[in-house]
Coordinates of C-alpha atoms in Angstrom, one line a residue:
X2 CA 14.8 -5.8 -40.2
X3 CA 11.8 -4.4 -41.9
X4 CA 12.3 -1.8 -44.3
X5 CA 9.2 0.4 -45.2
X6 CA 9.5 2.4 -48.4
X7 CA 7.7 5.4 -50.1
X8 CA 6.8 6.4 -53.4
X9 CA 4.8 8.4 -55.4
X10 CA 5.2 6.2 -58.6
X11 CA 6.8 3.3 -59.4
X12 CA 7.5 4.4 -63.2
X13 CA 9.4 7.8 -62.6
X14 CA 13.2 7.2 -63.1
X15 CA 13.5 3.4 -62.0
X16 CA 16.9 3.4 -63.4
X17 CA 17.8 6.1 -60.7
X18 CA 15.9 4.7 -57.5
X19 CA 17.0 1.4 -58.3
X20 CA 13.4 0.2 -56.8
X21 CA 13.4 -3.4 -57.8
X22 CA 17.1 -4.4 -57.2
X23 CA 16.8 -3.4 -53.7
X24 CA 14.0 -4.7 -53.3
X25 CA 15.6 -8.4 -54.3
X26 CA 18.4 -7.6 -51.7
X27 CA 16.7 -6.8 -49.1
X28 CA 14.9 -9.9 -49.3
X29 CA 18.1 -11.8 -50.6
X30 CA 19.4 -10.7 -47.3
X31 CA 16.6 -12.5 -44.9
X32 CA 14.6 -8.9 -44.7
X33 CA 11.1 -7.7 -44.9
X34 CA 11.0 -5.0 -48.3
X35 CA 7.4 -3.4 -48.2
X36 CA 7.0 -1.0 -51.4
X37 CA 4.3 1.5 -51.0
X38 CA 3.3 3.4 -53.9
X39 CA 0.4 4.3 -56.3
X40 CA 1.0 1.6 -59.5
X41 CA -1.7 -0.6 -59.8
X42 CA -2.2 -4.1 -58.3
X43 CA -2.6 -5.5 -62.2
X44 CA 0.7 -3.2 -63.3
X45 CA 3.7 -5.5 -64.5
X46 CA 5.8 -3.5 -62.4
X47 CA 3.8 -4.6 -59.1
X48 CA 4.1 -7.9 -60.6
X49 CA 7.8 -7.9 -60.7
X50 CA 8.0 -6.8 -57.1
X51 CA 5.6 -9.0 -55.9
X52 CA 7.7 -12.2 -57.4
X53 CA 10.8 -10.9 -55.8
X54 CA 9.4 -11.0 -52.5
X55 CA 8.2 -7.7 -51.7
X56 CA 5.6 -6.8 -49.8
X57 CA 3.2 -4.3 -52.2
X58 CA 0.6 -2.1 -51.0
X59 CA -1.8 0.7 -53.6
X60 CA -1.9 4.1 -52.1
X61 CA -2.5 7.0 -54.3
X62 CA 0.1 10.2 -53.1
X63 CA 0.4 11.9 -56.1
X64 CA 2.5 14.9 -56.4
X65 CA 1.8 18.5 -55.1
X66 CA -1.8 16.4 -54.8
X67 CA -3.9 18.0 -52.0
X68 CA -5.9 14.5 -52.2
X69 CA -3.0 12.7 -50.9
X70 CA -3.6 13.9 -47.4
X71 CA -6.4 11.4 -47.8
X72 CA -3.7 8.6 -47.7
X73 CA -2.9 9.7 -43.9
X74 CA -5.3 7.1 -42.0
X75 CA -4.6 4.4 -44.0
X76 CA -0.5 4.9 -44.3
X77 CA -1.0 5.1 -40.6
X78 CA -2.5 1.6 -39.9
X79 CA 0.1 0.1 -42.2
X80 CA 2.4 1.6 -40.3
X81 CA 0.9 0.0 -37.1
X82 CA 0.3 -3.6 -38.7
X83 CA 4.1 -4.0 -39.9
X84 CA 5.7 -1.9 -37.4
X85 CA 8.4 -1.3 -39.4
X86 CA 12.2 -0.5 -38.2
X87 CA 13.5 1.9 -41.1
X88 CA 11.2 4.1 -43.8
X89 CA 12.5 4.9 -46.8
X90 CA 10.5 8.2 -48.5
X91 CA 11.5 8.9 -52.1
X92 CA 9.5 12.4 -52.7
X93 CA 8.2 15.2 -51.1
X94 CA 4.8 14.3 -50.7
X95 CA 5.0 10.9 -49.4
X96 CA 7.3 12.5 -47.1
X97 CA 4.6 14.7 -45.6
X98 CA 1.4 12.0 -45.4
X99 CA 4.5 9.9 -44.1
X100 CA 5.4 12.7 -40.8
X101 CA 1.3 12.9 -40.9
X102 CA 0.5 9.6 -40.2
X103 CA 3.3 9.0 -37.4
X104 CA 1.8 11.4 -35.2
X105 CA -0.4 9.5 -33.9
X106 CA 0.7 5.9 -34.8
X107 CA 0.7 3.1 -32.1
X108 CA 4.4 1.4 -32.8
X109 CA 6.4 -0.3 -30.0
X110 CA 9.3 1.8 -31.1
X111 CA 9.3 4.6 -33.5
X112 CA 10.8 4.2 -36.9
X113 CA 13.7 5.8 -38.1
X114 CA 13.4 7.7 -41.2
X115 CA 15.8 8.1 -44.6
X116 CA 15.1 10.1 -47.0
X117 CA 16.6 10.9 -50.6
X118 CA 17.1 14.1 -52.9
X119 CA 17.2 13.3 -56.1
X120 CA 18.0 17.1 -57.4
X121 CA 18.6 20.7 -56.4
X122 CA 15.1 21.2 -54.2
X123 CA 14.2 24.6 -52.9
X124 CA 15.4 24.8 -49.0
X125 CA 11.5 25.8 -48.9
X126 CA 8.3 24.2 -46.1
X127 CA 7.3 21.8 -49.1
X128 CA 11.0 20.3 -48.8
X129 CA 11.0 20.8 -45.0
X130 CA 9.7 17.0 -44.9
X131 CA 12.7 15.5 -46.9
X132 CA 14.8 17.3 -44.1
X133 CA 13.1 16.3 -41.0
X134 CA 14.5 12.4 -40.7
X135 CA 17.5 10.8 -39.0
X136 CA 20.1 10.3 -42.6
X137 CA 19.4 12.1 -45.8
X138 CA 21.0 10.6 -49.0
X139 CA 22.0 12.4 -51.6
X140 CA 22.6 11.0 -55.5
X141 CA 26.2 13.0 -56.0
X142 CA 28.7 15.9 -54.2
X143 CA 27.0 18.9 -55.9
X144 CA 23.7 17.9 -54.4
X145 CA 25.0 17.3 -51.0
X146 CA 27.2 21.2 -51.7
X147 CA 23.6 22.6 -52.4
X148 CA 22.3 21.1 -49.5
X149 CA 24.8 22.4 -46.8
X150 CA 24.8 25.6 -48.3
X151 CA 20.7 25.6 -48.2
X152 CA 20.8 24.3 -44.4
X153 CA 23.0 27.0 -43.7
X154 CA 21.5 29.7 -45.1
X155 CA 18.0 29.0 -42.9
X156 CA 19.8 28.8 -40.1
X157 CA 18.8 25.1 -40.0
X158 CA 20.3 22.5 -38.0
X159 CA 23.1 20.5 -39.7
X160 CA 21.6 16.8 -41.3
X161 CA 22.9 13.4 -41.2
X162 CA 24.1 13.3 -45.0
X163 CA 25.3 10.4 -46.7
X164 CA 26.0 10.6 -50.6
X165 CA 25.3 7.6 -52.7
X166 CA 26.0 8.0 -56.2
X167 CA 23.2 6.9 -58.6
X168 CA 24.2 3.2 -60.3
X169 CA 24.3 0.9 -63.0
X170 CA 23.1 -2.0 -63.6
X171 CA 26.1 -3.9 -65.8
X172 CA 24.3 -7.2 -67.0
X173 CA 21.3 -4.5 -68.6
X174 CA 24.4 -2.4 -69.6
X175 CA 27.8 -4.5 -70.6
X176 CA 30.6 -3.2 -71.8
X177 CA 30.9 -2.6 -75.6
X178 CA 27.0 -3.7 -76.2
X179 CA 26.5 -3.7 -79.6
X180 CA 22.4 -3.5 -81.0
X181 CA 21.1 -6.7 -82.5
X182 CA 20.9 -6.3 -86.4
X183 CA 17.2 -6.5 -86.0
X184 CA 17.0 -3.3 -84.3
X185 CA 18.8 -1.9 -87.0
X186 CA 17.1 -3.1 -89.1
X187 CA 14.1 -2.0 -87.7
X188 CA 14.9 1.5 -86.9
X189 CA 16.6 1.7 -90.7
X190 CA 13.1 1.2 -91.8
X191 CA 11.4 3.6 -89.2
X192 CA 13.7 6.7 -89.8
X193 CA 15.9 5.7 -93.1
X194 CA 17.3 9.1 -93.1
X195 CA 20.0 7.9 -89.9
X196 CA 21.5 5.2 -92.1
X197 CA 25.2 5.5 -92.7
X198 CA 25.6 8.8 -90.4
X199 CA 27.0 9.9 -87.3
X200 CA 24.8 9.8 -84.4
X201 CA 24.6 12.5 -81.8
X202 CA 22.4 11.6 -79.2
X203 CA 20.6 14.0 -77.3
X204 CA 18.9 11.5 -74.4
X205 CA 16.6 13.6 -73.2
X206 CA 13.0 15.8 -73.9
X207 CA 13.6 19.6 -75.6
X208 CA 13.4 22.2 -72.4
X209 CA 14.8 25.0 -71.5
X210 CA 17.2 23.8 -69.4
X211 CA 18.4 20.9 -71.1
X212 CA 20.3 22.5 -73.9
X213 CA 19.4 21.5 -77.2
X214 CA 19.9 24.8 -79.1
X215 CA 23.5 23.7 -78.6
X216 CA 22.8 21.0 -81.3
X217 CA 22.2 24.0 -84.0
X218 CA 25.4 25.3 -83.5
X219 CA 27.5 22.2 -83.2
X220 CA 25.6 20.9 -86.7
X221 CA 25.9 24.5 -88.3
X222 CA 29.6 24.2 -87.5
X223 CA 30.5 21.2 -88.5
X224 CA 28.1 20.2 -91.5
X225 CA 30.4 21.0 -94.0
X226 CA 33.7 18.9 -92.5
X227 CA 31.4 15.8 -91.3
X228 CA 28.6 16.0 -94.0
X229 CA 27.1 12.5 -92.5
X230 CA 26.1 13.9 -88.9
X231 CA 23.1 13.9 -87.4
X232 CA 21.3 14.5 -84.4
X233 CA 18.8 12.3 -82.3
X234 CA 16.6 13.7 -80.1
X235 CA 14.5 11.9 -77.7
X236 CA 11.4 13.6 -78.0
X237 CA 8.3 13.5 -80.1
X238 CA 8.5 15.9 -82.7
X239 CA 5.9 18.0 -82.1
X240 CA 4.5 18.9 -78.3
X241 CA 1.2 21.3 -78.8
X242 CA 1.9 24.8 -76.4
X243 CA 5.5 23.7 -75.5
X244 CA 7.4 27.2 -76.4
X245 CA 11.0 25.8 -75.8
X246 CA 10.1 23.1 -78.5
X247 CA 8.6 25.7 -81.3
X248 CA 11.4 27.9 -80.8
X249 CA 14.1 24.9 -81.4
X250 CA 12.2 24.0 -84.7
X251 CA 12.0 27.3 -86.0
X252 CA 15.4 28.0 -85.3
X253 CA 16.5 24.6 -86.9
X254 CA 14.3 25.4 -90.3
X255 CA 15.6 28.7 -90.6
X256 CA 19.0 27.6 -90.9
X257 CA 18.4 24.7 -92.8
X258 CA 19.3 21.7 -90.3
X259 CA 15.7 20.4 -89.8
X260 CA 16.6 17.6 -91.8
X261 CA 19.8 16.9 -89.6
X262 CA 17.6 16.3 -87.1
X263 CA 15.5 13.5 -86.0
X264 CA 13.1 13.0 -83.9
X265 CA 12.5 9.3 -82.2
X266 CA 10.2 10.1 -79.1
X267 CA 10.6 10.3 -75.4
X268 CA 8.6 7.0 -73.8
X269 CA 10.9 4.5 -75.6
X270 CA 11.7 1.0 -73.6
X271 CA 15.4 0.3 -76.1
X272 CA 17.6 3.5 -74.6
X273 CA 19.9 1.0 -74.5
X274 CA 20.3 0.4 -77.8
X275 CA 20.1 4.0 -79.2
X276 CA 23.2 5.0 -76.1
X277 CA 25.4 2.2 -77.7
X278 CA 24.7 2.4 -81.4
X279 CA 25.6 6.4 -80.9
X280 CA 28.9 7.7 -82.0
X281 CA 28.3 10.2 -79.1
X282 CA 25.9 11.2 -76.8
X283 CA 25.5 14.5 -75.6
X284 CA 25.3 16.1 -72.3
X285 CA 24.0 19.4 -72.7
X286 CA 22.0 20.8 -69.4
X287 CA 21.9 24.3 -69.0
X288 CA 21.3 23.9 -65.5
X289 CA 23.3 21.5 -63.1
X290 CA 22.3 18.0 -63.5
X291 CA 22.1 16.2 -60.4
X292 CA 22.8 12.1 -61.9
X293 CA 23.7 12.3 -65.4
X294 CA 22.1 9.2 -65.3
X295 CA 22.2 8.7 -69.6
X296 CA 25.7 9.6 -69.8
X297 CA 26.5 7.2 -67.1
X298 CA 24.4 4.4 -68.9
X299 CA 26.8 5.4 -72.2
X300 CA 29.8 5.5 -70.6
X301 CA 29.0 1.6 -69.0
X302 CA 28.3 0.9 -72.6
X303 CA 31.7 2.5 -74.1
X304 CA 30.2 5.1 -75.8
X305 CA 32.1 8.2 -75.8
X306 CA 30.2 11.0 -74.0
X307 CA 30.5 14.9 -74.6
X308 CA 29.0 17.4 -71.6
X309 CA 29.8 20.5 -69.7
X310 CA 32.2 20.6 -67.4
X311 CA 29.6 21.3 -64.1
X312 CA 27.4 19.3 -61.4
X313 CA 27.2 15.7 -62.0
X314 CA 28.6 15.7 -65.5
X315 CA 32.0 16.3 -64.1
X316 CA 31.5 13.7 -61.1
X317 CA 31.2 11.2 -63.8
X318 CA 33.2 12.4 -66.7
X319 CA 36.4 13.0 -64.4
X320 CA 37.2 9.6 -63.1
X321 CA 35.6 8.0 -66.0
X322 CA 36.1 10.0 -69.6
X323 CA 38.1 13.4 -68.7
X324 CA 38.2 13.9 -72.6
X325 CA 34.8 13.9 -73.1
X326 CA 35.0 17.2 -70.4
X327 CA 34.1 20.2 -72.2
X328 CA 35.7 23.2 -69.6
X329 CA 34.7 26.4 -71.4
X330 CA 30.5 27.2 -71.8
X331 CA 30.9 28.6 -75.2
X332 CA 29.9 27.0 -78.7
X333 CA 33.8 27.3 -80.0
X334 CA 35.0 24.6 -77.2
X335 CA 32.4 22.8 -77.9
X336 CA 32.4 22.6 -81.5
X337 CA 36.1 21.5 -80.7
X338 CA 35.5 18.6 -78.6
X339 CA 33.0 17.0 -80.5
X340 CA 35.2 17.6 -83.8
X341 CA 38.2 16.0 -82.1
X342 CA 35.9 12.7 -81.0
X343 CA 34.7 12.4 -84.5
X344 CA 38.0 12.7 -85.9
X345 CA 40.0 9.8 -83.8
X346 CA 37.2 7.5 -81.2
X347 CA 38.6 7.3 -78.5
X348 CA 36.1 5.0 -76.1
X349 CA 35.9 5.2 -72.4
X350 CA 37.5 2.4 -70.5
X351 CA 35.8 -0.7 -68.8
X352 CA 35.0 0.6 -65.2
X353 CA 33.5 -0.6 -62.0
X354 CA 32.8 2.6 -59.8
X355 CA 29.1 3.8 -60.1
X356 CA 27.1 0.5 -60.4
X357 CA 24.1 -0.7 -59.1
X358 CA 25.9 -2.8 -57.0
X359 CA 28.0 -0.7 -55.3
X360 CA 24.6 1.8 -54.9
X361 CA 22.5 -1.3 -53.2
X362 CA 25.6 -2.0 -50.5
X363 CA 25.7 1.4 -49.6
X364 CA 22.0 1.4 -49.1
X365 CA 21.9 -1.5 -47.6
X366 CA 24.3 -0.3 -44.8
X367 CA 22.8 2.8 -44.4
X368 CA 19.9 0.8 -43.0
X369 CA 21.8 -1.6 -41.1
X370 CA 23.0 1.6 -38.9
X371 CA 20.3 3.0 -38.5
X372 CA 18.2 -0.3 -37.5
X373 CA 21.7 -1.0 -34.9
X374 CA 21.4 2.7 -33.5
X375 CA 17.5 1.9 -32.7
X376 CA 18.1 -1.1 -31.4
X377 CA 20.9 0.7 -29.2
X378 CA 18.8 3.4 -28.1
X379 CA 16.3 0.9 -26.9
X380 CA 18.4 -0.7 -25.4
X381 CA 19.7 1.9 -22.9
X382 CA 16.0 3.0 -22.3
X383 CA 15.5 -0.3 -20.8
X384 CA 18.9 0.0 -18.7
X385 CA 17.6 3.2 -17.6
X386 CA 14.2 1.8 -16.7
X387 CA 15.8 -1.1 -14.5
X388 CA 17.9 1.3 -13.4
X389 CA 15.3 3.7 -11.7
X390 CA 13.3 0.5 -10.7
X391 CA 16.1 -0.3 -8.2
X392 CA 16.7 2.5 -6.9
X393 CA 13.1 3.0 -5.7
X394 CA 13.0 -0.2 -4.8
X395 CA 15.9 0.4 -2.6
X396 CA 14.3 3.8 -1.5
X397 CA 11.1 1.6 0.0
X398 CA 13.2 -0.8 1.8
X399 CA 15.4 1.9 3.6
X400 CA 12.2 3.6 4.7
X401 CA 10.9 0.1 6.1
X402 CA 13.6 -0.4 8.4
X403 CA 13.2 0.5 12.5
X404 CA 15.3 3.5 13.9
X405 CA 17.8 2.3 16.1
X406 CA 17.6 2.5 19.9
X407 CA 21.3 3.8 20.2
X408 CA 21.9 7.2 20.3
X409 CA 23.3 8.8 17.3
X410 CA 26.4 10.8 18.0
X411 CA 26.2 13.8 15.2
X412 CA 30.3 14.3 14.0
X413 CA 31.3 17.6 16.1
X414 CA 32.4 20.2 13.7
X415 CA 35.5 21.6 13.5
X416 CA 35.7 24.8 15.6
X417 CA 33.8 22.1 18.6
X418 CA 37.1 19.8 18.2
X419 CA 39.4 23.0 18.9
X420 CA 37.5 23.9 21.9
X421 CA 37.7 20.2 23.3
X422 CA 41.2 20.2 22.8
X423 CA 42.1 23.1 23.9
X424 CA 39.8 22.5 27.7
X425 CA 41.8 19.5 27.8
X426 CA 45.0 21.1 27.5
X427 CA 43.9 23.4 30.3
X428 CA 42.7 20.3 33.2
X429 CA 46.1 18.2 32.3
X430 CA 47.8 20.8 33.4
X431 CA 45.9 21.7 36.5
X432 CA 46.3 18.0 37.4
X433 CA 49.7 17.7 36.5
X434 CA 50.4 21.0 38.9
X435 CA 48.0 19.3 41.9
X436 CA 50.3 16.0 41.8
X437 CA 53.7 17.8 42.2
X438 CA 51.9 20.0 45.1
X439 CA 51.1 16.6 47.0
X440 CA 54.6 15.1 46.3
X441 CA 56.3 18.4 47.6
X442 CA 54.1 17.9 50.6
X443 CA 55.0 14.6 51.3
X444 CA 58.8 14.6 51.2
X445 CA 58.4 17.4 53.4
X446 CA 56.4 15.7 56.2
X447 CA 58.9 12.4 55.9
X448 CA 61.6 14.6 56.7
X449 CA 60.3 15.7 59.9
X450 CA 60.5 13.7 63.0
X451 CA 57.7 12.2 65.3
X452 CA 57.8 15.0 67.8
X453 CA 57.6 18.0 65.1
X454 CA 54.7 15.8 63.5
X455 CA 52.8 15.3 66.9
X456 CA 51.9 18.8 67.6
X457 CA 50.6 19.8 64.2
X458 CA 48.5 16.5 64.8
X459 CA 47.4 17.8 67.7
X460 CA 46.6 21.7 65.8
X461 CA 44.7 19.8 63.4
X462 CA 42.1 17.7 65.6
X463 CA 42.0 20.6 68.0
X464 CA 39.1 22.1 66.1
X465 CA 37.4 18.9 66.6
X466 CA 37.4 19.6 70.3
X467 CA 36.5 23.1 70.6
X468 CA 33.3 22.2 68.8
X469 CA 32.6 19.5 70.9
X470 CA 33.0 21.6 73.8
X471 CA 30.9 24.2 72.8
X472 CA 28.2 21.5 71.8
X473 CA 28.1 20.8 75.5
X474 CA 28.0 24.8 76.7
X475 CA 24.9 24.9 74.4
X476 CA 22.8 22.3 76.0

């Protein structure tokens, strides 16, 4: 099987796409993986794939990048040199050079398509590419409720969906990691102010919808019981023109927390170590979150986690950590839940359920079917083919025999069969009335004696005579 996938980038949430790991199965499992995205020959990502076993090819489809559509021709002859059996598009825009380019591709059989939605896209033409392939996959059950919903509300015809929740991997994220004292160290010297506090992790950039104004009341709140917390932020601490970030800072000097707060940047390569040295991370989105992947990553780890009760927080924080749950969107519960963590840890359990593993499998089979339903489908279009080829075949012959030089009797129809029987019925019984007329006759003339029979012989040849006679009279 030769699996074709797409990508806009190869840095853009590799923790979510899982890129490399199935990659390595797919070739672990005797396949052909070809990864087509825009990362550079040179980049240590390409490396990395390249080593595995992949197959890597440079073609720059940007986002919402009108120069993409330059990519067409030459995704199209890639197409036609691997002919590949399943295509795998992660984003809208591949998506569209990828529908592009099979228009007019030369392929012994066409490919079947999968594509995945990663978040709550607009049901719009720009998404209408995701939507037009054999199986969608979607990352958790509020995406795959949003996309129903969407389908039916355009009157669009229902999808193959299949949801595959977003996983870990568990040898990058064990159980109970704890961060080498050198990082410690390290960090201790970078931002001394976090020694010897509580951390509250906020894992992700300052925007509008992902909720950090709910740090200033959560630290105005609680500053005077828990004196020692603080919050992490990962963002840079000042973005030039970004209005959601001035507004947080001013609001968080004017009440006096700014120095609560810390700032350790957004393009960081240890998120590892900042999730498992927290006391708890936060999960704060104003807006549903589609993977949670963070609080997944913290949970793996056995840090406790504290997030709204909506989208894929409450997929994850269910099953996993239902304390961590926060059910009313109000500051006061809140406030409450992270109080009630700080006061008595209690850590999430050692789980199984959403890993990387159990992501790559489902994958995995989602290709399988669909590379069995092609094979399937050309299968019965060359049973059909034989099929026909027989039957004309049988159609020549037919015409190539001789007609016959019997006579072909045509069935009579019905109302011809009622006639014939009922003329029949009709002479039997004329013949059966002329036999008992002779058999009268004849017992009639044996019970007569000679002299009675003479004369009548002699009446019947008398004609005879009389014409003889007048025979002679005439000449």
């Amino acid at each position: 099987m030769k699996v074709m996938r797409l990508l806009s980038s190869l840095k853009h949430d590799e923790s979510e796409r899982g890129i490399f790991h199935l990659g390595r199965a797919l070739v672990k499992n005797e396949h052909t993986s070809i990864i087509i995205s825009s990362a550079d020959e040179e980049n240590d990502l390409v490396k990395r794939l390249k080593r595995d076993g992949n197959i890597y090819h440079q073609l720059y489809m940007n986002k919402k990048s009108w120069l993409s559509l330059l990519q067409v021709a030459p995704l199209r002859r890639l197409i036609e040199k691997y002919d590949p059996d399943v295509i795998h598009v992660h984003s809208r825009t591949p998506a569209w050079i990828l529908h592009l380019a099979l228009r007019r591709a030369r392929v012994k059989r066409r490919p079947k398509l999968v594509s995945t939605m990663y978040g709550f896209y607009p049901i719009n033409k720009y998404s209408q590419a995701l939507l037009d392939v054999d199986t969608i996959i979607t990352v958790s059950d509020s995406v795959t409720n949003y996309l129903k919903k969407g389908l039916r509300r355009e009157d669009l015809e229902p999808k193959v969906i299949k949801r595959i929740y977003r996983g870990v991997d568990t040898r990058r994220y064990p159980y109970r990691h704890n961060p080498s004292v050198y990082w410690l160290r390290h960090t201790f010297a970078e931002y001394p102010e976090l020694e010897h506090k509580k951390w509250l992790v906020f894992p992700t950039i300052i925007g509008n919808e992902y909720g950090q104004e709910w740090l200033i009341d959560i630290l105005g709140n609680l500053q005077e019981q828990f004196p020692n917390i603080h919050a992490i932020i990962m963002d840079e601490d000042y973005r030039e023109g970004d209005v959601a970030h001035e507004d947080f800072r001013q609001r968080s000097n004017t009440l006096g927390l700014s120095e609560r707060i810390t700032y350790v940047g957004s393009k960081r390569n240890d998120m590892r170590e900042w999730l498992s040295a927290a006391n708890i991370v936060m999960a704060l989105a104003n807006e549903p979150e589609s993977i949670g992947i963070n609080a997944l990553q913290a949970i793996h780890l056995g840090t406790p986690v504290i997030g709204w009760d909506q989208a894929a927080f409450s997929e994850i924080l269910q099953p996993l950590y239902p304390q961590g749950l926060v059910k009313k969107y109000n500051a006061k519960a809140l406030c409450k839940a992270v109080r009630n963590q700080l006061e008595s840890v209690t850590r999430p359990e050692m789980t199984n359920k959403f890993t990387m593993r159990e992501m790559i499998e489902q994958t995995l089979l989602v290709y399988q079917g669909l590379y069995d339903q092609s094979l399937a489908e050309e299968q019965a279009q060359a049973d059909a083919a034989a099929i026909k080829k027989i039957k004309k075949g049988l159609s020549k012959a037919s015409k190539s025999i001789p007609e016959s030089p019997y006579v072909k009797i045509e069935p009579a129809d019905k109302i011809t069969k009622v006639r014939l029987l009922k003329d029949t019925t009709k002479t039997t019984d004329a013949k059966v009335l002329e036999t008992k007329v002779l058999e009268a006759k004849t017992a009639d003339m044996k019970a007569t004696d000679t002299k009675v029979l003479e004369p009548k012989i002699t009446q019947i040849t008398k004609p005879a005579d009389d014409s003889k006679a007048t025979q002679d009279n005439t000449e």
